[in-house]
């Protein structure tokens, strides 16, 4: 049987004009003035980003603290941890928090594949969330120093040990 034929329909010109605004938007290659303007927008949004992430971390901390002694996190919490970590990972570098991105990546890589929760998962989540909270609260931009590097290494080792 022959595969079905595909028909490509070009969008109307007025739709194209709405999708690409050459009068008020930026060009493909940014001028120094445009780059500076974009950096200013990111700087303005940085405080809002920090507040939003702090709220997420506070909620995660409360949920993890609510686990019964010796209790494993439920799958809904694991999925939330993975989703929040992915969001933080994606935005950390944009707002000059690459260490936040790396810790969130470690957390996401740990949480995403979990199928059978155990008590260690909640413990490892809590350590990651605490580390994220400290980086955000202390406004550690850049990759930090030796202490931060060793912390990240320890989180990854714990994640590998307690899968």
PDB file of C-alpha atoms in Angstrom:
ATOM      1  CA  UNK A   1       0.000   0.000   0.000  1.00  0.00           C
ATOM      2  CA  UNK A   2       1.360   3.403  -0.958  1.00  0.00           C
ATOM      3  CA  UNK A   3       1.832   5.972   1.823  1.00  0.00           C
ATOM      4  CA  UNK A   4      -0.755   8.768   1.801  1.00  0.00           C
ATOM      5  CA  UNK A   5       0.226  11.912  -0.048  1.00  0.00           C
ATOM      6  CA  UNK A   6       0.918  14.971   2.031  1.00  0.00           C
ATOM      7  CA  UNK A   7      -0.437  18.331   1.013  1.00  0.00           C
ATOM      8  CA  UNK A   8       1.312  21.433   2.357  1.00  0.00           C
ATOM      9  CA  UNK A   9      -0.993  24.400   2.770  1.00  0.00           C
ATOM     10  CA  UNK A  10       0.689  27.791   2.950  1.00  0.00           C
ATOM     11  CA  UNK A  11      -0.745  30.131   5.613  1.00  0.00           C
ATOM     12  CA  UNK A  12      -2.459  33.281   4.390  1.00  0.00           C
ATOM     13  CA  UNK A  13      -0.267  36.389   4.227  1.00  0.00           C
ATOM     14  CA  UNK A  14      -2.154  38.183   7.037  1.00  0.00           C
ATOM     15  CA  UNK A  15      -1.456  35.256   9.364  1.00  0.00           C
ATOM     16  CA  UNK A  16       2.247  35.450   8.487  1.00  0.00           C
ATOM     17  CA  UNK A  17       2.257  39.164   9.267  1.00  0.00           C
ATOM     18  CA  UNK A  18       0.767  38.508  12.716  1.00  0.00           C
ATOM     19  CA  UNK A  19       3.296  35.758  13.461  1.00  0.00           C
ATOM     20  CA  UNK A  20       6.354  37.811  12.485  1.00  0.00           C
ATOM     21  CA  UNK A  21       6.346  41.487  13.393  1.00  0.00           C
ATOM     22  CA  UNK A  22       9.277  43.174  11.721  1.00  0.00           C
ATOM     23  CA  UNK A  23       8.330  46.670  12.904  1.00  0.00           C
ATOM     24  CA  UNK A  24       8.461  46.166  16.688  1.00  0.00           C
ATOM     25  CA  UNK A  25      10.368  42.895  17.097  1.00  0.00           C
ATOM     26  CA  UNK A  26      14.067  42.076  17.092  1.00  0.00           C
ATOM     27  CA  UNK A  27      15.960  40.978  14.034  1.00  0.00           C
ATOM     28  CA  UNK A  28      17.592  37.577  13.719  1.00  0.00           C
ATOM     29  CA  UNK A  29      21.014  39.058  14.428  1.00  0.00           C
ATOM     30  CA  UNK A  30      20.923  41.230  17.540  1.00  0.00           C
ATOM     31  CA  UNK A  31      22.604  44.595  17.561  1.00  0.00           C
ATOM     32  CA  UNK A  32      24.506  45.578  20.725  1.00  0.00           C
ATOM     33  CA  UNK A  33      21.629  47.911  21.673  1.00  0.00           C
ATOM     34  CA  UNK A  34      19.072  45.101  21.278  1.00  0.00           C
ATOM     35  CA  UNK A  35      21.232  42.702  23.314  1.00  0.00           C
ATOM     36  CA  UNK A  36      21.524  45.315  26.044  1.00  0.00           C
ATOM     37  CA  UNK A  37      17.768  45.842  25.994  1.00  0.00           C
ATOM     38  CA  UNK A  38      17.129  42.097  26.363  1.00  0.00           C
ATOM     39  CA  UNK A  39      19.624  41.856  29.243  1.00  0.00           C
ATOM     40  CA  UNK A  40      17.784  44.670  31.020  1.00  0.00           C
ATOM     41  CA  UNK A  41      14.489  42.775  30.691  1.00  0.00           C
ATOM     42  CA  UNK A  42      16.089  39.635  32.135  1.00  0.00           C
ATOM     43  CA  UNK A  43      17.563  41.631  35.041  1.00  0.00           C
ATOM     44  CA  UNK A  44      14.141  43.119  35.828  1.00  0.00           C
ATOM     45  CA  UNK A  45      12.602  39.637  35.776  1.00  0.00           C
ATOM     46  CA  UNK A  46      15.291  38.136  38.019  1.00  0.00           C
ATOM     47  CA  UNK A  47      13.597  39.123  41.282  1.00  0.00           C
ATOM     48  CA  UNK A  48      10.280  37.743  40.098  1.00  0.00           C
ATOM     49  CA  UNK A  49      12.031  34.501  39.081  1.00  0.00           C
ATOM     50  CA  UNK A  50      13.638  34.188  42.524  1.00  0.00           C
ATOM     51  CA  UNK A  51      10.272  34.722  44.253  1.00  0.00           C
ATOM     52  CA  UNK A  52       8.533  32.131  42.092  1.00  0.00           C
ATOM     53  CA  UNK A  53      11.254  29.515  42.595  1.00  0.00           C
ATOM     54  CA  UNK A  54      11.376  30.221  46.344  1.00  0.00           C
ATOM     55  CA  UNK A  55       7.622  29.606  46.530  1.00  0.00           C
ATOM     56  CA  UNK A  56       8.014  26.297  44.670  1.00  0.00           C
ATOM     57  CA  UNK A  57      10.843  25.228  46.950  1.00  0.00           C
ATOM     58  CA  UNK A  58       8.864  26.175  50.055  1.00  0.00           C
ATOM     59  CA  UNK A  59       5.934  24.054  48.865  1.00  0.00           C
ATOM     60  CA  UNK A  60       8.237  21.124  48.082  1.00  0.00           C
ATOM     61  CA  UNK A  61       9.907  21.407  51.488  1.00  0.00           C
ATOM     62  CA  UNK A  62       6.512  21.309  53.207  1.00  0.00           C
ATOM     63  CA  UNK A  63       5.404  18.284  51.180  1.00  0.00           C
ATOM     64  CA  UNK A  64       8.649  16.436  51.934  1.00  0.00           C
ATOM     65  CA  UNK A  65       8.460  17.345  55.630  1.00  0.00           C
ATOM     66  CA  UNK A  66       4.920  15.948  55.660  1.00  0.00           C
ATOM     67  CA  UNK A  67       6.120  12.463  54.811  1.00  0.00           C
ATOM     68  CA  UNK A  68       5.614  10.104  57.722  1.00  0.00           C
ATOM     69  CA  UNK A  69       8.791   8.856  59.417  1.00  0.00           C
ATOM     70  CA  UNK A  70      10.076   6.067  57.241  1.00  0.00           C
ATOM     71  CA  UNK A  71       7.479   6.815  54.581  1.00  0.00           C
ATOM     72  CA  UNK A  72       8.194   6.891  50.887  1.00  0.00           C
ATOM     73  CA  UNK A  73       6.975   9.779  48.754  1.00  0.00           C
ATOM     74  CA  UNK A  74       3.885   9.029  46.672  1.00  0.00           C
ATOM     75  CA  UNK A  75       4.084   9.089  42.886  1.00  0.00           C
ATOM     76  CA  UNK A  76       2.242  12.422  42.599  1.00  0.00           C
ATOM     77  CA  UNK A  77       4.921  14.072  44.755  1.00  0.00           C
ATOM     78  CA  UNK A  78       7.700  12.418  42.755  1.00  0.00           C
ATOM     79  CA  UNK A  79       6.165  13.685  39.513  1.00  0.00           C
ATOM     80  CA  UNK A  80       5.864  17.171  40.986  1.00  0.00           C
ATOM     81  CA  UNK A  81       9.492  17.128  42.143  1.00  0.00           C
ATOM     82  CA  UNK A  82      10.604  16.061  38.657  1.00  0.00           C
ATOM     83  CA  UNK A  83       8.474  18.735  36.951  1.00  0.00           C
ATOM     84  CA  UNK A  84       9.587  21.540  39.273  1.00  0.00           C
ATOM     85  CA  UNK A  85      13.230  20.476  38.942  1.00  0.00           C
ATOM     86  CA  UNK A  86      12.918  20.524  35.156  1.00  0.00           C
ATOM     87  CA  UNK A  87      11.454  24.036  35.260  1.00  0.00           C
ATOM     88  CA  UNK A  88      14.199  25.305  37.564  1.00  0.00           C
ATOM     89  CA  UNK A  89      16.829  23.607  35.422  1.00  0.00           C
ATOM     90  CA  UNK A  90      15.502  25.317  32.316  1.00  0.00           C
ATOM     91  CA  UNK A  91      15.382  28.808  33.800  1.00  0.00           C
ATOM     92  CA  UNK A  92      18.364  28.934  36.169  1.00  0.00           C
ATOM     93  CA  UNK A  93      20.958  29.780  33.536  1.00  0.00           C
ATOM     94  CA  UNK A  94      18.780  32.477  31.999  1.00  0.00           C
ATOM     95  CA  UNK A  95      18.761  34.339  35.303  1.00  0.00           C
ATOM     96  CA  UNK A  96      22.490  33.802  35.976  1.00  0.00           C
ATOM     97  CA  UNK A  97      22.079  30.873  38.373  1.00  0.00           C
ATOM     98  CA  UNK A  98      23.961  28.064  36.596  1.00  0.00           C
ATOM     99  CA  UNK A  99      24.574  26.280  39.916  1.00  0.00           C
ATOM    100  CA  UNK A 100      20.812  26.236  40.456  1.00  0.00           C
ATOM    101  CA  UNK A 101      20.503  24.669  37.008  1.00  0.00           C
ATOM    102  CA  UNK A 102      23.052  21.963  37.824  1.00  0.00           C
ATOM    103  CA  UNK A 103      21.447  21.018  41.143  1.00  0.00           C
ATOM    104  CA  UNK A 104      17.999  21.002  39.539  1.00  0.00           C
ATOM    105  CA  UNK A 105      19.345  18.776  36.754  1.00  0.00           C
ATOM    106  CA  UNK A 106      20.699  16.365  39.346  1.00  0.00           C
ATOM    107  CA  UNK A 107      17.306  16.335  41.084  1.00  0.00           C
ATOM    108  CA  UNK A 108      15.382  15.843  37.848  1.00  0.00           C
ATOM    109  CA  UNK A 109      17.689  13.061  36.665  1.00  0.00           C
ATOM    110  CA  UNK A 110      17.132  11.347  40.016  1.00  0.00           C
ATOM    111  CA  UNK A 111      13.356  11.829  40.278  1.00  0.00           C
ATOM    112  CA  UNK A 112      12.176  11.297  36.705  1.00  0.00           C
ATOM    113  CA  UNK A 113      12.917   7.554  36.346  1.00  0.00           C
ATOM    114  CA  UNK A 114      11.501   6.500  39.755  1.00  0.00           C
ATOM    115  CA  UNK A 115       8.808   3.844  39.408  1.00  0.00           C
ATOM    116  CA  UNK A 116       8.854   2.250  42.870  1.00  0.00           C
ATOM    117  CA  UNK A 117       9.280   4.869  45.623  1.00  0.00           C
ATOM    118  CA  UNK A 118      11.249   4.157  48.775  1.00  0.00           C
ATOM    119  CA  UNK A 119      12.168   6.183  51.849  1.00  0.00           C
ATOM    120  CA  UNK A 120      15.566   7.187  50.418  1.00  0.00           C
ATOM    121  CA  UNK A 121      13.931   9.045  47.558  1.00  0.00           C
ATOM    122  CA  UNK A 122      12.364  11.533  49.960  1.00  0.00           C
ATOM    123  CA  UNK A 123      15.690  12.002  51.766  1.00  0.00           C
ATOM    124  CA  UNK A 124      17.597  12.670  48.536  1.00  0.00           C
ATOM    125  CA  UNK A 125      14.834  15.019  47.339  1.00  0.00           C
ATOM    126  CA  UNK A 126      15.033  16.973  50.590  1.00  0.00           C
ATOM    127  CA  UNK A 127      18.809  17.427  50.321  1.00  0.00           C
ATOM    128  CA  UNK A 128      18.485  18.682  46.743  1.00  0.00           C
ATOM    129  CA  UNK A 129      15.663  21.068  47.649  1.00  0.00           C
ATOM    130  CA  UNK A 130      17.668  22.412  50.596  1.00  0.00           C
ATOM    131  CA  UNK A 131      20.676  22.985  48.322  1.00  0.00           C
ATOM    132  CA  UNK A 132      18.493  24.783  45.766  1.00  0.00           C
ATOM    133  CA  UNK A 133      17.023  26.932  48.501  1.00  0.00           C
ATOM    134  CA  UNK A 134      20.464  27.942  49.819  1.00  0.00           C
ATOM    135  CA  UNK A 135      21.738  28.854  46.336  1.00  0.00           C
ATOM    136  CA  UNK A 136      18.663  30.979  45.736  1.00  0.00           C
ATOM    137  CA  UNK A 137      18.595  32.579  49.206  1.00  0.00           C
ATOM    138  CA  UNK A 138      22.304  33.408  49.090  1.00  0.00           C
ATOM    139  CA  UNK A 139      21.974  34.565  45.475  1.00  0.00           C
ATOM    140  CA  UNK A 140      24.926  32.447  44.403  1.00  0.00           C
ATOM    141  CA  UNK A 141      25.362  33.381  40.766  1.00  0.00           C
ATOM    142  CA  UNK A 142      27.932  31.652  38.662  1.00  0.00           C
ATOM    143  CA  UNK A 143      29.105  28.167  39.518  1.00  0.00           C
ATOM    144  CA  UNK A 144      30.145  29.007  43.063  1.00  0.00           C
ATOM    145  CA  UNK A 145      33.456  27.817  44.469  1.00  0.00           C
ATOM    146  CA  UNK A 146      35.020  24.650  45.824  1.00  0.00           C
ATOM    147  CA  UNK A 147      32.329  24.097  48.488  1.00  0.00           C
ATOM    148  CA  UNK A 148      29.522  24.322  45.940  1.00  0.00           C
ATOM    149  CA  UNK A 149      31.372  21.978  43.595  1.00  0.00           C
ATOM    150  CA  UNK A 150      31.811  19.405  46.347  1.00  0.00           C
ATOM    151  CA  UNK A 151      28.164  19.743  47.361  1.00  0.00           C
ATOM    152  CA  UNK A 152      27.041  19.054  43.802  1.00  0.00           C
ATOM    153  CA  UNK A 153      29.369  16.049  43.638  1.00  0.00           C
ATOM    154  CA  UNK A 154      27.975  14.717  46.949  1.00  0.00           C
ATOM    155  CA  UNK A 155      24.384  15.115  45.736  1.00  0.00           C
ATOM    156  CA  UNK A 156      25.178  13.181  42.575  1.00  0.00           C
ATOM    157  CA  UNK A 157      26.947  10.427  44.518  1.00  0.00           C
ATOM    158  CA  UNK A 158      24.014  10.106  46.924  1.00  0.00           C
ATOM    159  CA  UNK A 159      21.621  10.008  43.980  1.00  0.00           C
ATOM    160  CA  UNK A 160      23.598   7.174  42.373  1.00  0.00           C
ATOM    161  CA  UNK A 161      23.908   5.248  45.634  1.00  0.00           C
ATOM    162  CA  UNK A 162      20.231   5.401  46.629  1.00  0.00           C
ATOM    163  CA  UNK A 163      18.414   4.754  43.361  1.00  0.00           C
TER     164      UNK A 163
END
